[in-house]
C-alpha positions as a printed NumPy array, in Angstrom:
array([[108.652, 103.919, 122.316],
       [110.775, 101.447, 120.388],
       [108.574,  98.644, 121.689],
       [105.46 , 100.448, 120.398],
       [107.077, 101.074, 116.984],
       [108.063,  97.404, 116.684],
       [104.555,  96.321, 117.664],
       [102.85 ,  98.614, 115.119],
       [105.291,  97.706, 112.353],
       [104.933,  93.975, 113.027],
       [101.135,  94.184, 113.093],
       [101.018,  96.192, 109.857],
       [103.529,  93.95 , 108.041],
       [101.641,  90.771, 108.905],
       [ 98.346,  92.272, 107.73 ],
       [ 99.91 ,  93.828, 104.633],
       [101.637,  90.591, 103.585],
       [ 98.478,  88.536, 104.068],
       [ 96.314,  90.98 , 102.131],
       [ 98.902,  91.354,  99.348],
       [ 99.192,  87.584,  98.818],
       [ 95.406,  87.119,  98.735],
       [ 94.816,  90.007,  96.34 ],
       [ 97.741,  88.973,  94.145],
       [ 96.314,  85.462,  93.862],
       [ 92.882,  86.872,  92.932],
       [ 94.346,  89.097,  90.207],
       [ 96.415,  86.195,  88.869],
       [ 93.217,  84.171,  88.507],
       [ 91.725,  87.122,  86.631],
       [ 94.725,  87.123,  84.277],
       [ 94.324,  83.406,  83.644],
       [ 90.652,  83.983,  82.875],
       [ 91.437,  86.783,  80.42 ],
       [ 93.962,  84.67 ,  78.516],
       [ 92.272,  81.287,  78.945],
       [ 91.658,  81.08 ,  75.191],
       [ 95.419,  81.237,  74.575],
       [ 96.233,  78.582,  77.189],
       [ 93.415,  76.056,  77.052],
       [ 93.294,  73.224,  74.536],
       [ 96.699,  73.941,  72.973],
       [ 98.829,  71.253,  74.623],
       [101.091,  73.719,  76.423],
       [103.386,  72.091,  78.946],
       [103.611,  73.31 ,  82.541],
       [106.858,  75.235,  81.947],
       [105.325,  77.411,  79.206],
       [102.247,  78.14 ,  81.337],
       [104.462,  79.133,  84.291],
       [106.516,  81.435,  82.038],
       [103.315,  82.973,  80.714],
       [102.089,  83.715,  84.245],
       [105.489,  84.943,  85.461],
       [105.729,  87.467,  82.635],
       [102.165,  88.675,  83.307],
       [102.572,  89.014,  87.103],
       [104.497,  92.332,  87.259],
       [101.766,  94.225,  85.391],
       [ 99.413,  93.35 ,  88.274],
       [101.548,  95.114,  90.918],
       [100.271,  98.673,  90.178],
       [ 96.77 ,  97.438,  91.004],
       [ 97.541,  95.157,  93.941],
       [100.043,  97.321,  95.838],
       [ 97.922, 100.46 ,  96.513],
       [ 94.867,  98.341,  97.341],
       [ 96.93 ,  96.221,  99.745],
       [ 98.277,  99.339, 101.498],
       [ 94.759, 100.77 , 101.792],
       [ 93.157,  97.601, 103.141],
       [ 96.047,  96.785, 105.493],
       [ 95.967, 100.341, 106.906],
       [ 92.223, 100.228, 107.556],
       [ 92.407,  96.768, 109.143],
       [ 95.47 ,  97.536, 111.304],
       [ 94.281, 100.854, 112.706],
       [ 90.708,  99.609, 112.895],
       [ 91.803,  96.703, 115.103],
       [ 93.851,  99.027, 117.314],
       [ 90.884, 101.375, 117.762],
       [ 88.378,  98.551, 118.23 ],
       [ 90.507,  96.964, 120.985],
       [ 90.948, 100.386, 122.714],
       [ 94.703, 100.259, 122.131],
       [ 94.553, 103.754, 120.639],
       [ 92.761, 104.971, 123.746],
       [ 95.572, 103.566, 125.872],
       [ 98.155, 105.28 , 123.651],
       [ 96.391, 108.642, 123.825],
       [ 96.063, 108.388, 127.591],
       [ 99.842, 107.923, 127.68 ],
       [100.332, 111.065, 125.583],
       [101.001, 109.29 , 122.252],
       [ 99.19 , 110.988, 119.365],
       [ 98.007, 109.395, 116.121],
       [100.814, 111.107, 114.187],
       [103.394, 109.642, 116.563],
       [101.887, 106.179, 116.198],
       [101.965, 106.494, 112.389],
       [105.582, 107.681, 112.244],
       [107.278, 104.298, 111.882],
       [104.694, 103.196, 109.314],
       [105.186, 106.418, 107.351],
       [108.89 , 105.545, 107.081],
       [107.967, 102.042, 105.903],
       [105.534, 103.418, 103.298],
       [108.228, 105.831, 102.097],
       [110.623, 102.919, 101.542],
       [107.818, 100.929,  99.908],
       [107.123, 103.833,  97.527],
       [110.771, 103.937,  96.457],
       [110.684, 100.182,  95.84 ],
       [107.413, 100.575,  93.893],
       [108.96 , 103.251,  91.666],
       [112.044, 101.089,  91.044],
       [109.81 ,  98.133,  90.242],
       [107.664, 100.18 ,  87.83 ],
       [110.752, 101.663,  86.179],
       [112.809,  98.493,  85.758],
       [110.941,  95.237,  86.343],
       [107.595,  96.003,  84.697],
       [109.087,  97.249,  81.359],
       [111.304,  94.152,  81.124],
       [108.416,  91.823,  81.989],
       [106.118,  93.591,  79.518],
       [108.689,  93.136,  76.755],
       [109.082,  89.446,  77.574],
       [105.307,  88.974,  77.92 ],
       [104.424,  90.426,  74.508],
       [107.243,  88.595,  72.741],
       [106.37 ,  85.36 ,  74.515],
       [102.792,  85.608,  73.274],
       [104.008,  86.317,  69.745],
       [106.493,  83.45 ,  69.74 ],
       [104.569,  80.865,  71.724],
       [103.547,  79.007,  68.581],
       [107.147,  78.96 ,  67.377],
       [108.306,  77.506,  70.707],
       [105.656,  74.76 ,  70.445],
       [104.154,  74.669,  66.939],
       [101.699,  71.869,  67.685],
       [ 99.795,  74.218,  70.   ],
       [ 98.474,  76.012,  66.934],
       [ 96.383,  72.977,  66.023],
       [ 93.89 ,  71.211,  68.268],
       [ 92.514,  67.744,  67.525],
       [ 89.082,  67.16 ,  65.999],
       [ 88.327,  70.736,  64.947],
       [ 89.243,  73.254,  62.289],
       [ 91.985,  75.653,  63.407],
       [ 92.486,  79.04 ,  61.806],
       [ 96.239,  79.145,  61.072],
       [ 97.484,  81.847,  58.719],
       [ 95.873,  81.39 ,  55.295],
       [ 94.636,  77.869,  56.117],
       [ 91.959,  76.098,  58.15 ],
       [ 93.524,  72.877,  59.398],
       [ 91.853,  69.861,  61.007],
       [ 93.645,  66.758,  62.291],
       [ 92.141,  63.558,  63.685],
       [ 95.047,  62.791,  66.019],
       [ 98.355,  64.249,  67.182],
       [101.24 ,  62.195,  68.468],
       [104.98 ,  62.4  ,  69.034],
       [106.957,  63.991,  71.848],
       [105.827,  67.528,  70.985],
       [102.578,  66.594,  69.266],
       [104.059,  67.438,  65.884],
       [103.088,  64.175,  64.12 ],
       [ 99.624,  64.55 ,  62.6  ],
       [ 97.235,  61.854,  61.391],
       [ 94.215,  62.436,  59.146],
       [ 94.934,  65.964,  57.92 ],
       [ 92.288,  68.106,  56.185],
       [ 93.187,  71.603,  54.991],
       [ 90.944,  74.298,  53.54 ],
       [ 92.936,  77.031,  51.824],
       [ 91.449,  80.501,  52.202],
       [ 90.821,  82.477,  48.995],
       [ 92.972,  85.522,  48.343],
       [ 89.899,  87.683,  47.84 ],
       [ 86.404,  87.533,  49.268],
       [ 84.662,  84.364,  48.147],
       [ 84.074,  80.704,  48.902],
       [ 86.84 ,  78.256,  49.697],
       [ 87.767,  76.422,  46.502],
       [ 90.835,  74.376,  47.521],
       [ 90.795,  71.333,  49.817],
       [ 93.885,  69.277,  50.701],
       [ 93.665,  65.889,  52.418],
       [ 96.613,  63.79 ,  53.571],
       [ 97.069,  60.513,  55.441],
       [ 99.615,  62.012,  57.825],
       [101.983,  64.942,  58.235],
       [104.752,  66.456,  60.335],
       [105.023,  69.967,  61.812],
       [108.486,  71.522,  61.785],
       [109.511,  74.994,  62.933],
       [112.423,  77.104,  64.106],
       [112.176,  79.478,  67.075],
       [114.158,  82.08 ,  65.117],
       [111.715,  81.969,  62.202],
       [108.036,  82.874,  61.985],
       [107.442,  80.206,  59.301],
       [105.789,  76.918,  60.282],
       [106.577,  74.089,  57.846],
       [103.932,  71.386,  57.358],
       [105.117,  68.259,  55.476],
       [102.19 ,  66.16 ,  54.144],
       [102.434,  62.545,  52.971],
       [100.152,  60.397,  50.763],
       [ 97.354,  62.785,  49.929],
       [ 95.524,  64.676,  47.241],
       [ 94.121,  68.109,  46.65 ],
       [ 90.833,  69.212,  45.137],
       [ 90.263,  72.649,  43.596],
       [ 87.176,  74.19 ,  42.008],
       [ 87.762,  76.082,  38.783],
       [ 85.742,  79.17 ,  37.908],
       [ 85.458,  79.511,  34.076],
       [ 85.58 ,  82.911,  32.488],
       [ 82.36 ,  82.219,  30.57 ],
       [ 79.319,  82.365,  32.796],
       [ 77.454,  79.556,  30.95 ],
       [ 80.36 ,  77.15 ,  31.614],
       [ 80.099,  77.598,  35.386],
       [ 77.048,  75.357,  35.558],
       [ 79.287,  72.424,  34.611],
       [ 81.198,  72.83 ,  37.94 ],
       [ 84.673,  72.037,  36.586],
       [ 87.409,  71.077,  39.061],
       [ 90.999,  69.893,  39.28 ],
       [ 92.074,  66.895,  41.324],
       [ 95.581,  65.572,  41.852],
       [ 97.448,  63.275,  44.239],
       [100.886,  63.584,  45.799],
       [103.346,  61.509,  47.776],
       [104.874,  64.456,  49.595],
       [103.959,  68.122,  49.759],
       [105.371,  70.98 ,  51.862],
       [103.228,  73.925,  53.003],
       [104.813,  76.989,  54.625],
       [102.549,  78.816,  57.087],
       [103.236,  82.343,  58.318],
       [102.749,  82.499,  62.104],
       [103.362,  86.223,  62.505],
       [ 99.609,  86.898,  62.837],
       [ 98.755,  83.725,  64.758],
       [ 99.005,  84.996,  68.326],
       [ 98.075,  88.599,  67.641],
       [ 94.89 ,  89.434,  69.565],
       [ 92.839,  92.628,  69.423],
       [ 94.831,  93.994,  72.352],
       [ 98.084,  93.266,  70.514],
       [ 96.851,  94.992,  67.362],
       [ 96.228,  98.106,  69.405],
       [ 99.473,  98.028,  71.379],
       [101.924,  96.18 ,  69.12 ],
       [103.453,  99.453,  67.974],
       [103.108, 101.149,  71.343],
       [106.29 , 100.287,  73.183],
       [105.658, 102.759,  76.014],
       [105.01 ,  99.992,  78.562],
       [108.414,  98.449,  77.781],
       [110.464, 101.592,  78.458],
       [111.921, 103.047,  81.64 ],
       [112.032, 106.762,  82.488],
       [115.227, 107.561,  80.574],
       [114.091, 105.634,  77.503],
       [110.674, 107.301,  77.602],
       [112.248, 110.762,  77.728],
       [114.517, 109.942,  74.804],
       [111.603, 108.518,  72.807],
       [109.413, 111.515,  73.604],
       [112.111, 113.881,  72.38 ],
       [112.274, 111.996,  69.065],
       [108.485, 111.818,  68.696],
       [108.067, 115.557,  69.357],
       [110.787, 116.447,  66.847],
       [109.202, 114.21 ,  64.207],
       [105.792, 115.767,  64.834],
       [107.158, 119.319,  64.554],
       [109.045, 118.466,  61.353],
       [105.964, 116.916,  59.803],
       [103.83 , 119.952,  60.655],
       [106.404, 122.305,  59.09 ],
       [106.777, 120.097,  56.021],
       [103.025, 119.856,  55.49 ],
       [102.49 , 123.601,  55.931],
       [105.161, 124.351,  53.329],
       [103.725, 121.756,  50.97 ],
       [100.134, 122.969,  51.256],
       [101.233, 126.596,  50.82 ],
       [102.965, 125.691,  47.574],
       [ 99.908, 123.81 ,  46.343],
       [ 97.544, 126.731,  46.934],
       [100.059, 129.299,  45.696],
       [100.985, 131.024,  48.955],
       [104.597, 132.206,  49.163],
       [106.648, 133.094,  52.214],
       [107.519, 136.553,  50.921],
       [105.888, 138.402,  48.064],
       [107.953, 138.781,  44.909],
       [108.006, 142.345,  43.625],
       [108.357, 142.656,  39.874],
       [109.168, 146.1  ,  38.591],
       [107.762, 146.959,  35.222],
       [107.484, 150.19 ,  33.295],
       [104.447, 148.975,  31.426],
       [101.094, 150.287,  32.446],
       [ 98.984, 147.894,  34.46 ],
       [ 96.089, 146.381,  32.618],
       [ 92.801, 146.792,  34.404],
       [ 91.103, 143.432,  34.919],
       [ 87.317, 143.066,  35.064],
       [ 85.57 , 142.151,  38.31 ],
       [ 84.419, 138.854,  36.827],
       [ 87.526, 137.12 ,  35.476],
       [ 85.487, 134.268,  33.974],
       [ 83.927, 136.713,  31.527],
       [ 87.235, 136.693,  29.636],
       [ 86.781, 133.024,  28.685],
       [ 84.372, 131.02 ,  26.612],
       [ 81.782, 128.729,  28.201],
       [ 83.906, 125.627,  27.558],
       [ 86.955, 127.287,  29.099],
       [ 84.851, 128.387,  32.069],
       [ 83.711, 124.789,  32.593],
       [ 87.279, 123.479,  32.422],
       [ 88.529, 126.138,  34.847],
       [ 85.755, 125.419,  37.371],
       [ 86.345, 121.67 ,  37.14 ],
       [ 90.075, 122.181,  37.699],
       [ 89.434, 124.489,  40.658],
       [ 86.94 , 121.997,  42.168],
       [ 89.443, 119.171,  41.737],
       [ 92.219, 121.185,  43.382],
       [ 89.988, 122.125,  46.329],
       [ 88.844, 118.513,  46.793],
       [ 92.429, 117.256,  46.615],
       [ 93.621, 119.833,  49.142],
       [ 90.771, 119.055,  51.547],
       [ 91.511, 115.335,  51.323],
       [ 95.212, 115.994,  51.908],
       [ 94.436, 118.186,  54.933],
       [ 92.041, 115.632,  56.445],
       [ 94.489, 112.757,  55.907],
       [ 97.381, 114.692,  57.413],
       [ 95.195, 115.837,  60.304],
       [ 94.335, 112.21 ,  61.13 ],
       [ 98.002, 111.251,  60.891],
       [ 99.026, 114.114,  63.175],
       [ 96.333, 113.111,  65.693],
       [ 97.7  , 109.553,  65.707],
       [101.22 , 110.857,  66.324],
       [ 99.992, 113.136,  69.114],
       [ 98.084, 110.218,  70.625],
       [101.276, 108.173,  70.651],
       [103.097, 111.04 ,  72.391],
       [100.307, 111.24 ,  74.968],
       [100.567, 107.503,  75.62 ],
       [104.301, 107.805,  76.26 ],
       [103.751, 110.776,  78.57 ],
       [101.076, 108.847,  80.463],
       [103.421, 105.875,  80.84 ],
       [106.097, 108.244,  82.187],
       [103.806, 109.82 ,  84.788],
       [102.34 , 106.451,  85.814],
       [105.709, 105.367,  87.207],
       [105.523, 108.233,  89.708],
       [101.787, 107.86 ,  90.332],
       [102.175, 104.325,  91.697],
       [104.735, 105.549,  94.264],
       [102.503, 108.425,  95.352],
       [ 99.449, 106.133,  95.428],
       [101.043, 104.098,  98.244],
       [101.351, 107.277, 100.351],
       [ 97.85 , 108.403,  99.427],
       [ 96.199, 105.09 , 100.287],
       [ 98.016, 104.913, 103.619],
       [ 96.886, 108.393, 104.669],
       [ 93.33 , 107.467, 103.678],
       [ 93.306, 104.006, 105.247],
       [ 95.081, 104.685, 108.551],
       [ 92.847, 107.56 , 109.782],
       [ 89.751, 105.878, 108.328],
       [ 90.481, 102.734, 110.361],
       [ 90.966, 104.836, 113.511],
       [ 87.627, 106.588, 112.879],
       [ 85.385, 103.622, 112.046],
       [ 87.026, 101.509, 114.791],
       [ 86.389,  98.254, 112.981],
       [ 89.001,  95.653, 112.074],
       [ 88.779,  92.261, 110.428],
       [ 87.438,  91.553, 106.953],
       [ 83.973,  93.108, 107.157],
       [ 83.486,  96.857, 107.034],
       [ 87.149,  97.606, 106.16 ],
       [ 86.827,  95.652, 102.905],
       [ 83.704,  97.607, 101.956],
       [ 85.442, 100.96 , 102.489],
       [ 88.657,  99.785, 100.802],
       [ 86.883,  98.461,  97.712],
       [ 84.748, 101.604,  97.317],
       [ 87.744, 103.926,  97.67 ],
       [ 89.962, 101.882,  95.372],
       [ 87.273, 101.488,  92.7  ],
       [ 86.841, 105.26 ,  92.753],
       [ 90.611, 105.749,  92.459],
       [ 90.99 , 103.182,  89.669],
       [ 87.977, 104.475,  87.71 ],
       [ 89.16 , 108.089,  87.828],
       [ 92.69 , 106.992,  86.92 ],
       [ 91.51 , 104.944,  83.93 ],
       [ 89.126, 107.686,  82.79 ],
       [ 91.84 , 110.323,  83.048],
       [ 94.331, 108.278,  81.043],
       [ 91.817, 107.544,  78.294],
       [ 90.746, 111.17 ,  77.976],
       [ 94.331, 112.447,  78.027],
       [ 95.395, 109.996,  75.325],
       [ 92.653, 111.34 ,  73.069],
       [ 93.71 , 114.931,  73.77 ],
       [ 90.79 , 115.846,  76.053],
       [ 93.211, 116.982,  78.763],
       [ 96.95 , 117.084,  79.318],
       [ 98.638, 113.722,  80.044],
       [ 99.937, 115.126,  83.347],
       [ 96.423, 115.992,  84.507],
       [ 94.992, 112.71 ,  83.256],
       [ 97.581, 110.639,  85.11 ],
       [ 97.437, 112.61 ,  88.368],
       [ 93.7  , 113.419,  88.39 ],
       [ 92.774, 110.493,  90.671],
       [ 95.488, 111.479,  93.169],
       [ 94.46 , 115.146,  93.115],
       [ 90.803, 114.246,  93.723],
       [ 91.464, 111.851,  96.623],
       [ 94.198, 113.958,  98.248],
       [ 91.675, 116.276, 100.021],
       [ 89.954, 113.16 , 101.401],
       [ 93.25 , 111.965, 102.874],
       [ 93.871, 115.382, 104.478],
       [ 90.31 , 115.555, 105.85 ],
       [ 90.404, 112.053, 107.326],
       [ 93.799, 112.634, 108.918],
       [ 92.583, 115.913, 110.442],
       [ 89.362, 114.403, 111.803],
       [ 91.102, 111.315, 113.179],
       [ 93.694, 113.491, 114.905],
       [ 91.008, 115.631, 116.561],
       [ 88.644, 112.719, 117.353],
       [ 85.813, 114.321, 115.367],
       [ 84.55 , 111.135, 113.812],
       [ 83.91 , 110.415, 110.166],
       [ 81.085, 112.958, 109.723],
       [ 80.176, 115.784, 112.085],
       [ 76.402, 115.418, 112.129],
       [ 76.01 , 118.4  , 114.439],
       [ 77.388, 120.651, 111.744],
       [ 74.537, 119.46 , 109.501],
       [ 71.619, 119.173, 111.921],
       [ 72.216, 122.338, 113.969],
       [ 71.69 , 124.857, 111.088],
       [ 68.561, 122.944, 110.007],
       [ 67.05 , 122.993, 113.495],
       [ 67.862, 126.7  , 113.858],
       [ 66.149, 127.405, 110.534],
       [ 62.977, 125.588, 111.587],
       [ 62.997, 127.437, 114.917],
       [ 63.174, 130.833, 113.149],
       [ 60.294, 129.842, 110.857],
       [ 58.239, 128.735, 113.851],
       [ 58.892, 132.006, 115.689],
       [ 57.896, 134.065, 112.653],
       [ 54.632, 132.324, 111.777],
       [ 53.542, 131.018, 115.199],
       [ 54.623, 133.7  , 117.724],
       [ 51.756, 132.928, 120.163],
       [ 52.691, 129.275, 120.561],
       [ 56.373, 130.181, 121.133],
       [ 55.391, 132.663, 123.872],
       [ 53.503, 129.965, 125.743]])
């Protein structure tokens, strides 16, 4: 039996390693394609590109690992069934469960490693990846400016004819268009013979020193009739220093969405601590707002009883009848203003509370995802192994079709569940585990059918009731023909 276990483990490991390397390479190419705009045409040296890819690699593991387990399981057990090795095992009294035992132990160890990786390596790599993208221009400032085209850098559009120097920080033929503070046309142009880029990795300020140039600025007169004269200001300089803020340079749309969401950078303990703080802040804000809005509309916690010996004055049903028309108008305007202000305050606070709840949901989803990836390895193995034994096909043909269809289904449901749970459509626990809960019955069914040699689909269970139904109909409406 030890020989059989070694053979199965060796076969699975070779297939799994090959599939994992191929899929990992494909997903790395996808990452390069997604961030090609940040890498291409910016004079990044090989070391910076390698760092960029290294920091982005760990985030690919949650996608590659389950798919590799699924495909390797289908291919391994499909080859064994196709070559009648399973038939030889069963004739020797070795069941499918016994053959899977050593691989189940391996998958269990792999799941523990996957959880450790998701809990420790991925948060660290995510932190380094986001900060590397933010600071990449500070590490190599010349990358912010490409030759022969205008580059949007901070509050300036900069064009240079040529870059030189060891780091490309010496510029020749500099043209700068300064963006207006408000919406309008550009009115300031700076041209210089040459310039030098200087920066510090600890600072987000890029210093541009210009030499032998001049600047041109349109002036907008206050009087409209003087604008037709197109006045302007022109001046020359020997040396001028421009400070450029790089804090927004490398911030993409994805960063703007996730720059405040640190959930991907935290491990389980840090997520629990952060969730505790976020929930306390949300509860305190709800209590504070409820007290504030109650005071504004005049609602008190407990009624104040004022004892008085004076007789109560009977008020009319229509209180406005006690006031003049002008006073009525003022009272109604004041009441309308108070109602509008309260509604605006409620809507603003409601949006703020939804944002805080969404952030809590994101942290909860990130917490559950660390356990989902470990369970996904088990799930994909118990889908792939019996499926390979049933279809009895190895290689890279039919197994890839089944693996891709199953994994796309898993990934789509997982992504859909996370998105809906983050928006409050379902609980974060259900959103994170929904894909596993949906595919778990499939794993149980396939394992049961493979164990009992029933095949993928029992067509007799479908065709037999249909044929019996047609036979009953024929006997009822055509009794003479059935008697013959």
